[in-house]
Coordinates of C-alpha atoms and ligand atoms in Angstrom, one line a residue:
M182 CA 111.5 81.9 106.0
T183 CA 107.6 83.3 106.8
E184 CA 106.9 86.1 104.2
R185 CA 105.7 89.1 105.6
I186 CA 102.3 90.5 104.0
G187 CA 101.2 93.7 103.4
F188 CA 97.7 94.3 102.8
I189 CA 95.9 97.5 101.2
G190 CA 92.4 98.3 100.8
L191 CA 89.7 96.9 103.8
G192 CA 86.4 97.4 102.3
I193 CA 83.7 94.7 102.5
M194 CA 86.2 92.0 101.1
G195 CA 89.6 93.5 102.0
R196 CA 89.0 93.2 105.8
G197 CA 87.7 89.7 105.7
M198 CA 90.7 88.5 103.7
A199 CA 93.2 90.6 105.9
A200 CA 92.0 88.8 109.2
N201 CA 92.1 85.4 107.6
I202 CA 96.1 86.1 106.5
L203 CA 96.5 87.5 110.2
K204 CA 94.5 84.2 111.5
A205 CA 96.9 81.9 109.5
G206 CA 100.1 83.6 111.7
F207 CA 101.5 85.6 108.6
P208 CA 103.1 89.0 110.0
L209 CA 100.9 91.6 108.6
T210 CA 101.0 95.7 107.7
V211 CA 97.9 97.3 106.3
W212 CA 97.1 100.4 105.0
N213 CA 93.7 101.8 104.1
R214 CA 92.7 105.3 102.5
T215 CA 90.2 106.0 105.3
P216 CA 92.3 105.1 108.6
E217 CA 89.5 104.3 111.3
R218 CA 88.8 100.9 109.0
T219 CA 92.5 99.5 109.9
E220 CA 91.2 100.0 113.8
A221 CA 89.9 96.2 114.1
L222 CA 92.9 94.6 112.3
A223 CA 95.5 96.8 114.6
A224 CA 93.5 95.0 117.6
A225 CA 94.0 92.1 116.4
G226 CA 97.7 92.4 116.2
A227 CA 98.4 93.9 112.8
A228 CA 100.9 96.7 112.1
V229 CA 99.6 99.6 110.3
A230 CA 101.3 101.8 107.5
A231 CA 101.3 105.6 107.0
T232 CA 101.3 105.4 103.4
P233 CA 101.4 102.1 100.5
A234 CA 105.1 102.7 99.9
A235 CA 106.1 102.5 103.8
L236 CA 103.8 99.2 103.7
A237 CA 105.6 97.9 100.7
A238 CA 109.0 98.6 102.4
A239 CA 107.8 96.7 105.1
S240 CA 106.3 93.5 103.2
D241 CA 108.0 90.7 101.0
I242 CA 104.4 90.4 99.6
V243 CA 101.8 93.2 99.2
I244 CA 98.2 92.5 98.4
T245 CA 95.8 95.0 97.2
C246 CA 92.0 95.0 97.0
V247 CA 90.6 98.4 96.0
S248 CA 87.7 99.4 94.1
D249 CA 88.7 100.3 90.4
T250 CA 91.2 100.5 88.0
P251 CA 92.3 104.1 88.6
D252 CA 92.5 103.2 92.4
V253 CA 94.8 100.3 91.7
Q254 CA 96.9 102.7 89.6
A255 CA 97.0 105.1 92.4
V256 CA 98.1 103.1 95.5
I257 CA 100.6 101.0 93.4
L258 CA 102.0 103.8 90.8
G259 CA 100.9 106.9 92.7
E260 CA 102.9 109.4 94.9
D261 CA 103.9 107.3 98.1
G262 CA 102.3 104.3 96.1
V263 CA 103.7 100.6 96.5
L264 CA 106.3 101.3 93.5
R265 CA 108.0 103.9 95.8
G266 CA 108.8 101.4 98.7
A267 CA 108.7 97.9 97.0
Q268 CA 112.2 96.2 97.2
S269 CA 113.3 94.3 94.3
G270 CA 112.3 90.5 94.5
S271 CA 109.1 91.3 96.2
L272 CA 105.9 90.3 94.9
V273 CA 102.4 92.5 94.4
I274 CA 99.5 90.6 94.1
D275 CA 96.4 92.5 93.0
M276 CA 93.0 90.9 94.3
S277 CA 91.0 93.8 93.0
T278 CA 88.8 93.6 89.8
I279 CA 90.0 95.6 87.0
S280 CA 91.1 96.2 83.4
P281 CA 93.1 93.4 81.9
A282 CA 94.9 95.6 79.8
V283 CA 95.9 98.2 82.4
T284 CA 96.8 95.3 84.6
Q285 CA 99.3 94.2 82.2
E286 CA 100.7 98.0 82.2
I287 CA 101.2 98.2 86.1
A288 CA 102.8 94.7 85.8
A289 CA 105.5 96.1 83.4
A290 CA 106.0 99.4 85.6
L291 CA 106.8 96.6 88.6
S292 CA 108.7 94.6 86.6
A293 CA 111.2 97.0 85.7
R294 CA 112.0 97.6 89.3
G295 CA 112.3 93.6 90.0
V296 CA 108.9 93.2 91.5
A297 CA 106.9 90.4 90.3
M298 CA 103.2 90.8 90.0
L299 CA 100.1 88.6 89.7
D300 CA 96.4 89.1 88.8
A301 CA 94.3 87.5 91.4
P302 CA 90.7 88.6 91.3
V303 CA 88.3 86.8 93.8
S304 CA 85.0 85.6 93.7
G305 CA 82.5 84.2 96.5
G306 CA 81.1 87.5 98.1
S307 CA 81.9 89.1 101.3
E308 CA 80.7 86.0 102.8
G309 CA 83.4 83.9 101.0
A310 CA 85.9 86.4 102.2
A311 CA 85.1 86.3 105.8
R312 CA 85.3 82.6 105.6
G313 CA 88.3 82.1 103.5
T314 CA 86.6 80.1 101.1
L315 CA 86.7 82.6 98.2
S316 CA 87.6 81.4 94.3
I317 CA 90.6 83.1 93.2
M318 CA 91.7 83.1 89.2
V319 CA 95.2 83.9 89.0
G320 CA 97.4 85.5 86.1
G321 CA 100.9 85.7 86.0
A322 CA 104.0 83.4 86.2
V323 CA 103.7 79.9 87.7
E324 CA 106.7 80.7 90.2
A325 CA 105.1 83.5 91.2
L326 CA 102.2 81.7 92.1
E327 CA 104.1 78.9 93.8
R328 CA 105.4 81.5 96.1
A329 CA 101.8 83.1 96.9
M330 CA 100.3 79.9 97.3
P331 CA 100.3 79.8 100.8
V332 CA 99.0 83.1 101.8
L333 CA 96.4 82.7 98.8
Q334 CA 95.1 79.4 100.7
T335 CA 94.1 81.3 103.8
M336 CA 91.9 83.6 101.8
G337 CA 90.3 81.3 99.2
Q338 CA 89.3 77.6 98.4
R339 CA 89.8 77.0 94.7
I340 CA 92.9 78.8 93.6
T341 CA 93.1 78.1 89.8
H342 CA 96.1 79.3 87.3
V343 CA 94.3 80.7 84.4
G344 CA 97.2 81.9 82.1
S345 CA 99.9 84.7 81.9
T346 CA 99.4 88.6 83.3
G347 CA 95.7 89.7 83.0
A348 CA 94.0 86.3 82.5
G349 CA 93.2 86.4 86.1
Q350 CA 91.0 89.5 85.3
T351 CA 89.7 88.0 81.9
V352 CA 88.2 85.1 83.5
K353 CA 86.9 87.5 86.5
L354 CA 84.9 89.1 83.7
V355 CA 83.6 85.7 82.6
N356 CA 82.4 85.2 86.2
Q357 CA 80.9 88.5 86.2
V358 CA 78.6 87.7 83.0
I359 CA 77.6 84.5 84.6
V360 CA 76.7 86.3 87.9
V361 CA 74.6 89.2 86.2
G362 CA 72.8 86.3 84.3
N363 CA 71.8 84.3 87.7
C364 CA 70.9 87.8 89.3
L365 CA 68.4 88.5 86.4
A366 CA 67.2 85.0 86.2
M367 CA 66.4 85.2 89.9
A368 CA 64.9 88.3 89.9
E369 CA 62.6 87.3 87.1
G370 CA 61.8 83.8 88.6
L371 CA 60.8 85.6 92.2
M372 CA 58.5 88.3 90.5
L373 CA 56.5 85.3 88.7
A374 CA 56.4 83.6 91.9
Q375 CA 55.0 86.7 93.3
A376 CA 52.6 87.3 90.5
G377 CA 51.7 83.6 90.3
G378 CA 50.3 83.6 94.5
V379 CA 52.6 80.8 95.6
D380 CA 54.5 81.0 98.7
L381 CA 57.9 82.7 98.1
E382 CA 59.9 81.0 100.7
K383 CA 58.8 77.2 99.6
A384 CA 59.2 78.2 96.0
L385 CA 62.8 79.4 96.8
E386 CA 63.7 76.3 98.8
A387 CA 62.2 74.0 96.3
V388 CA 64.0 75.4 93.2
S389 CA 67.1 76.1 94.9
G390 CA 67.9 72.1 95.3
G391 CA 67.4 71.5 91.4
A392 CA 68.9 72.7 88.1
A393 CA 68.1 76.2 88.8
G394 CA 70.1 76.1 91.9
S395 CA 72.9 78.7 92.2
W396 CA 75.0 80.8 94.8
M397 CA 73.1 83.7 93.8
L398 CA 69.9 82.1 94.8
S399 CA 71.0 80.6 98.0
N400 CA 72.9 83.6 99.1
R401 CA 70.8 86.4 97.8
G402 CA 67.0 84.8 97.5
P403 CA 66.5 85.2 101.1
Q404 CA 67.7 88.6 101.2
I405 CA 65.2 89.7 98.4
L406 CA 62.6 87.9 100.6
A407 CA 63.6 90.2 103.7
R408 CA 63.8 93.0 101.3
D409 CA 67.3 93.5 102.9
W410 CA 69.3 95.5 100.1
R411 CA 72.3 95.6 102.5
P412 CA 75.2 95.4 99.9
G413 CA 77.7 92.0 99.6
F414 CA 78.4 93.7 96.4
T415 CA 77.0 97.0 95.6
I416 CA 75.4 98.2 92.3
D417 CA 78.2 100.7 91.7
L418 CA 80.7 98.1 91.6
Q419 CA 78.8 96.0 89.6
Q420 CA 78.6 98.6 87.0
K421 CA 82.0 99.1 87.2
D422 CA 82.8 95.3 86.4
L423 CA 79.9 95.5 83.7
R424 CA 81.6 98.4 82.0
L425 CA 85.0 96.3 82.3
V426 CA 82.9 93.1 80.5
L427 CA 81.0 95.5 77.6
E428 CA 84.6 97.0 76.6
A429 CA 86.5 93.6 76.7
A430 CA 83.7 92.2 74.8
D431 CA 83.6 95.1 72.5
A432 CA 87.4 94.8 72.0
V433 CA 87.2 91.2 70.8
G434 CA 83.6 91.4 68.7
T435 CA 81.8 88.9 71.2
P436 CA 78.0 89.7 71.5
V437 CA 77.0 89.7 75.3
P438 CA 73.5 90.9 75.1
G439 CA 72.0 89.7 78.1
T440 CA 74.9 91.7 80.1
A441 CA 74.1 94.9 78.2
L442 CA 70.3 94.4 79.4
V443 CA 71.4 94.1 82.9
F444 CA 73.6 97.0 82.6
Q445 CA 70.9 99.4 81.5
L446 CA 68.5 97.9 84.1
Y447 CA 71.2 98.9 87.0
R448 CA 71.4 102.0 85.3
T449 CA 67.6 102.9 86.0
L450 CA 68.6 102.1 89.9
E451 CA 71.7 103.9 89.6
A452 CA 69.3 107.3 88.2
R453 CA 67.3 106.5 91.3
G454 CA 70.2 106.8 93.9
L455 CA 70.4 102.9 94.4
G456 CA 74.1 102.7 93.9
G457 CA 74.6 101.7 97.2
D458 CA 72.4 98.7 97.5
G459 CA 73.4 95.1 96.9
N460 CA 73.3 94.1 93.6
H461 CA 70.3 91.8 94.3
A462 CA 68.4 94.9 94.3
L463 CA 68.2 94.3 90.5
I464 CA 64.6 93.1 91.5
K465 CA 63.7 96.7 92.0
A466 CA 64.0 97.5 88.1
L467 CA 61.6 94.9 87.7
E468 CA 59.2 95.7 90.2
A469 CA 59.2 99.0 88.6
L470 CA 58.6 98.0 85.1
A471 CA 55.7 95.2 86.7
G472 CA 54.2 98.0 89.0
F473 CA 54.2 95.5 91.8
E474 CA 56.9 94.3 94.7
V475 CA 57.9 90.7 95.5
A476 CA 57.5 90.7 99.4
G477 CA 58.2 87.9 101.7
Ligands
NAP24 P1 84.4 98.7 98.8 O1 83.7 97.9 100.2 O2 83.9 99.4 98.3 O3 86.0 98.8 99.6 C1 87.0 99.8 98.5 C2 88.2 99.8 99.4 O4 89.1 100.3 98.3 C3 88.3 100.3 100.4 O5 89.2 100.2 101.3 C4 88.4 101.8 99.7 O6 89.1 102.8 100.7 C5 89.7 101.5 99.0 N1 90.4 102.4 98.0 C6 89.0 102.9 96.7 N2 89.5 103.7 96.0 C7 90.7 104.0 96.4 C8 91.8 105.0 96.3 N3 91.9 105.6 95.4 N4 93.0 105.1 97.1 C9 93.3 103.8 98.1 N5 92.0 103.4 98.3 C10 91.0 103.2 97.6 O7 84.6 97.3 98.0 P2 84.8 95.7 98.1 O8 83.3 95.4 97.9 O9 85.5 95.4 99.5 O10 85.7 95.7 96.7 C11 86.9 95.5 96.7 C12 86.9 94.9 95.1 O11 86.8 93.3 95.5 C13 86.6 95.1 93.8 O12 87.4 95.6 93.0 C14 85.3 94.6 93.8 O13 85.1 94.6 92.5 C15 86.1 93.2 94.1 N6 85.3 92.3 94.4 C16 84.3 92.5 95.5 C17 83.1 91.6 95.6 C18 82.2 91.4 96.5 O14 81.3 90.8 97.0 N7 82.2 92.7 97.3 C19 83.2 90.3 95.1 C20 84.5 90.1 94.2 C21 85.3 91.0 94.1 P3 88.3 103.6 101.9 O15 87.7 102.6 103.2 O16 89.0 105.0 102.3 O17 87.2 103.9 101.1

């Protein structure tokens, strides 16, 4: 039997992910807080629910991809939330990046009503969401993952079971430590290229193919040279993740000095009203310190 899928949160990530589920032939119902954002999917054949509870009542598997921990709590546990409408035996998959500890609390509340939950945060950016090539890190029971696999495969290429409930979110935080380290290294490298007077495009091309190559460099390096700050991932959401990293690292006593530095650099950009820029705008913090700009 084909599972009926419900998708909550049609932002930069969710709209591409939901479109890929629909394209793969799953019956799809969507809900978004700002209703206009459901229009493109409705035109492509998705049903639109009036509330998360109504969406859950019409779905076997409910997927959430909203911003932050309180937002997932609101759409699942809140008034008219998923928990109100979900049938016993259904499955919730949260693909947002949120607190691992709160994930366990939400899973317990769902479990008390006979609803299983997976935490399945993603990496791969808006490009990966649109192309269905995300990397998905999954926490939760093996049986739930086996059930979820066909729908996860419409959104992602690498799907890794990393442990029990909350483990997916912990691994996503590991991912974010590495992402922001890459972003800072890219920004410093491009500042040096600018100051050294070399051709920036050629410098980027040369280093992308070697040991310095990374997703960040290939996807966001050209955007920096074009001074295109449109977000694949906003600074505001990046800071949300870094706060989760700093809390989690503090809880286990792990030093993360590089991440702490990047958090403070992003703070200077938020103070300048740039929280809606893409996370690659980190270079603007270095430009302000150095007194010159990188110009492609
Ligand atoms: P986004 O474009 O800002 O979209 C956020 C979505 O969440 C929107 O649909 C928004 O609804 C909804 N939302 C927020 N708060 C809500 C609330 N209280 N109740 C109901 N709906 C709410 O963000 P995004 O980039 O798609 O990110 C979504 C999640 O994926 C985040 O957890 C993010 O960390 C994670 N993620 C993002 C990327 C990336 O590159 N962008 C990569 C990996 C993971 P409205 O339309 O009404 O605002």
